[in-house]
Amino acid sequence: MKKINIKRLIEQGKSGQQVTVYGWVKSKRDSKGIVFIAVGDGSTFEPLQLIFTEDSIAFQATAECHTGAAIQASGTLQDSPGKGQKFEVSVKELLILGKADPDKYPLQKKRHSLEYLREIGHLRPRTNTFGAVLRVRNILSAAVHDFFQSRDFIWVHTPVITASDCEGAGDLFTVTGLNMDKPPRDSDGNIDFSKDFFGKHSYLTVSGQLEAEFLAMSMGNVYTFGPTFRAENSNTSRHLSEFWMIEPEMAFADLDDDITLAQDFIQFLCTRVLEKAGDDIAFFEKFYKVMTIDQLKRISESPFTRISYTEAIKLLQDSGSKFEFPVNWGLDLQSEHERYLTEQVFKGPVIVTDYPKDIKAFYMKLNQDQTTVAAMDVLLPGIGEIIGGSQREDNLDVLTSRMAAAKIPQEEMQWYLDLRRFGSAPHAGFGLGFERLVQYITGMSNIRDVIPCPRTPGTIRF
Ligand code: 4AD
Ligand code: MG
């Protein structure tokens, strides 16, 4: 027998067809000698309604069939008189493959809090909310590749283990094979990483950018899509210690090209999710009420506001609003400032450009004013920063002096400097935090609820 999932069955099935479905029981009720079981298999939002009438043998088996049980049900596909779903199945044969004790199964047919669901992370994908989140993640992941592939970007695989600290921020997890009970030490008493597995201090990557840069300087336009790790002690609703990042890098491109790509990319992803995840998005609109489908459509059509950092500071200072963190030229924008700009002032996505050099990474291209860099952050309502990007410094002398100022040892980075020695060219790229995008589109307020296995300071499961 060919196995068919519920999504396909609804899309391609024919009334009267004999079918066998597999899934987990979402709910059961009976009324006037008929038992109704809603079964889901993860493939689509709406569960399939199974009907059991007293005259069928399967009817007896429903007594043992409770929420959470894994089942196999065979019967006739028929038009559903109820609204919501096209088909239902009149079941002749029911097999309970795996029982679920109704007194012990942690998911019942009621709305559980998201906090509670985090405690049963291994079962939460069976809920409507997490099923929808995971399907949206899947559609967005595939859309990332469609977007870049259709524009001839080459998908490159940058390493998870690296010897360089891309952001220079020091929030790195060490990867080591040393015996931590008794690590080798140098004459100063520091751990001697030259005796470690790779012969040098190694880390989990915070960004694939530096490697993507050398790939762009030979392959033209490239992108990465992979997990990145940050050991920052940020316990917020938008920070993970392990998150997925998409990083395009373009050769022969400047900040304007970078901004255009960023906007096109976000708009493409919004459009695709509306086309392909209609049911799931309708569910988020109804139950989480953060963004309507109309708003999502508008974002996918209208150009994003673009302002300079200097203009942003002025706007915030003139706003008359009280902020917790100070607003002064030279200080970084905090999440409250980003949200004020997107939610109160522009009521939509905002791209802030040309930040002071001292608050941005060493690799960003110095502007003619010598005080700002060709950087851009894309900010979204409710989320704040979703993208950080820049044109890269392609002048060897400027780059080395920026590295010296940032106290970045140059011996380790000869390969990076080589790119400015041999065939240097203007290039630019950005990083988009995938989970923040999923948060934005679904309206899930906590980033822990848009990834199957969230890693945050003090918490790790599975
Ligand atoms: O702004 P960031 O730190 O930029 C970079 O890493 C650059 N090297 C990217 C590049 O130019 N290729 O990070 C990029 C994005 C942020 O805008 C944010 O959306 C996301 O990554 N991000 C996080 N998402 C979840 N949890 C965290 N701890 C994150 N840190 C950054
Ligand atoms: Mg950033």
mmCIF file of C-alpha atoms and ligand atoms in Angstrom, residues 166-167 207 209 230 232 238-240 243 245 247 363 385-389 392 429-431 433 436 447, ligand 1:
data_model
loop_
_atom_site.group_PDB
_atom_site.id
_atom_site.type_symbol
_atom_site.label_atom_id
_atom_site.label_comp_id
_atom_site.label_asym_id
_atom_site.label_seq_id
_atom_site.Cartn_x
_atom_site.Cartn_y
_atom_site.Cartn_z
ATOM 1 C CA CYS A 166 34.591 37.371 12.696
ATOM 2 C CA GLU A 167 32.783 39.953 14.731
ATOM 3 C CA SER A 207 29.527 34.125 11.293
ATOM 4 C CA GLN A 209 31.368 36.058 6.556
ATOM 5 C CA ARG A 230 27.316 33.162 20.190
ATOM 6 C CA GLU A 232 26.832 36.178 24.756
ATOM 7 C CA ARG A 238 15.440 37.615 20.442
ATOM 8 C CA HIS A 239 18.794 36.020 21.305
ATOM 9 C CA LEU A 240 19.818 32.394 20.939
ATOM 10 C CA PHE A 243 20.892 30.324 15.583
ATOM 11 C CA MET A 245 22.123 32.788 9.642
ATOM 12 C CA GLU A 247 24.911 35.397 4.622
ATOM 13 C CA TYR A 363 35.968 44.959 8.253
ATOM 14 C CA GLU A 385 17.549 44.299 13.998
ATOM 15 C CA ILE A 386 17.016 41.459 11.539
ATOM 16 C CA ILE A 387 19.938 42.134 9.212
ATOM 17 C CA GLY A 388 23.434 43.479 9.774
ATOM 18 C CA GLY A 389 25.565 44.106 6.724
ATOM 19 C CA ARG A 392 33.750 45.573 3.138
ATOM 20 C CA GLY A 429 27.232 41.359 2.093
ATOM 21 C CA PHE A 430 24.953 40.891 5.053
ATOM 22 C CA GLY A 431 23.717 38.404 7.627
ATOM 23 C CA GLY A 433 19.047 36.030 11.508
ATOM 24 C CA ARG A 436 14.154 36.508 13.917
ATOM 25 C CA ILE A 447 12.702 33.283 19.817
HETATM 26 O O1 4AD B 1 24.792 41.811 12.983
HETATM 27 P P1 4AD B 1 25.498 40.505 13.045
HETATM 28 O O2 4AD B 1 26.332 40.221 14.239
HETATM 29 O O3 4AD B 1 26.365 40.455 11.714
HETATM 30 C C1 4AD B 1 27.292 39.512 11.379
HETATM 31 O O4 4AD B 1 27.521 38.491 11.974
HETATM 32 C C2 4AD B 1 27.912 39.786 10.043
HETATM 33 N N1 4AD B 1 29.183 39.059 9.989
HETATM 34 C C3 4AD B 1 26.974 39.366 8.946
HETATM 35 C C4 4AD B 1 27.495 39.613 7.556
HETATM 36 O O5 4AD B 1 27.680 40.763 7.186
HETATM 37 N N2 4AD B 1 27.724 38.575 6.806
HETATM 38 O O6 4AD B 1 24.454 39.319 12.886
HETATM 39 C C5 4AD B 1 23.593 39.268 11.766
HETATM 40 C C6 4AD B 1 22.175 38.964 12.186
HETATM 41 C C7 4AD B 1 21.564 39.981 13.129
HETATM 42 O O7 4AD B 1 21.063 41.085 12.423
HETATM 43 C C8 4AD B 1 20.470 39.168 13.791
HETATM 44 O O8 4AD B 1 19.318 39.088 12.964
HETATM 45 C C9 4AD B 1 21.090 37.788 13.859
HETATM 46 O O9 4AD B 1 22.143 37.745 12.928
HETATM 47 N N3 4AD B 1 21.613 37.515 15.207
HETATM 48 C C10 4AD B 1 21.020 36.715 16.107
HETATM 49 N N4 4AD B 1 19.890 35.997 16.052
HETATM 50 C C11 4AD B 1 19.566 35.256 17.136
HETATM 51 N N5 4AD B 1 20.300 35.187 18.261
HETATM 52 C C12 4AD B 1 21.461 35.897 18.370
HETATM 53 N N6 4AD B 1 22.199 35.801 19.472
HETATM 54 C C13 4AD B 1 21.861 36.704 17.254
HETATM 55 N N7 4AD B 1 22.922 37.498 17.012
HETATM 56 C C14 4AD B 1 22.753 37.983 15.767
#
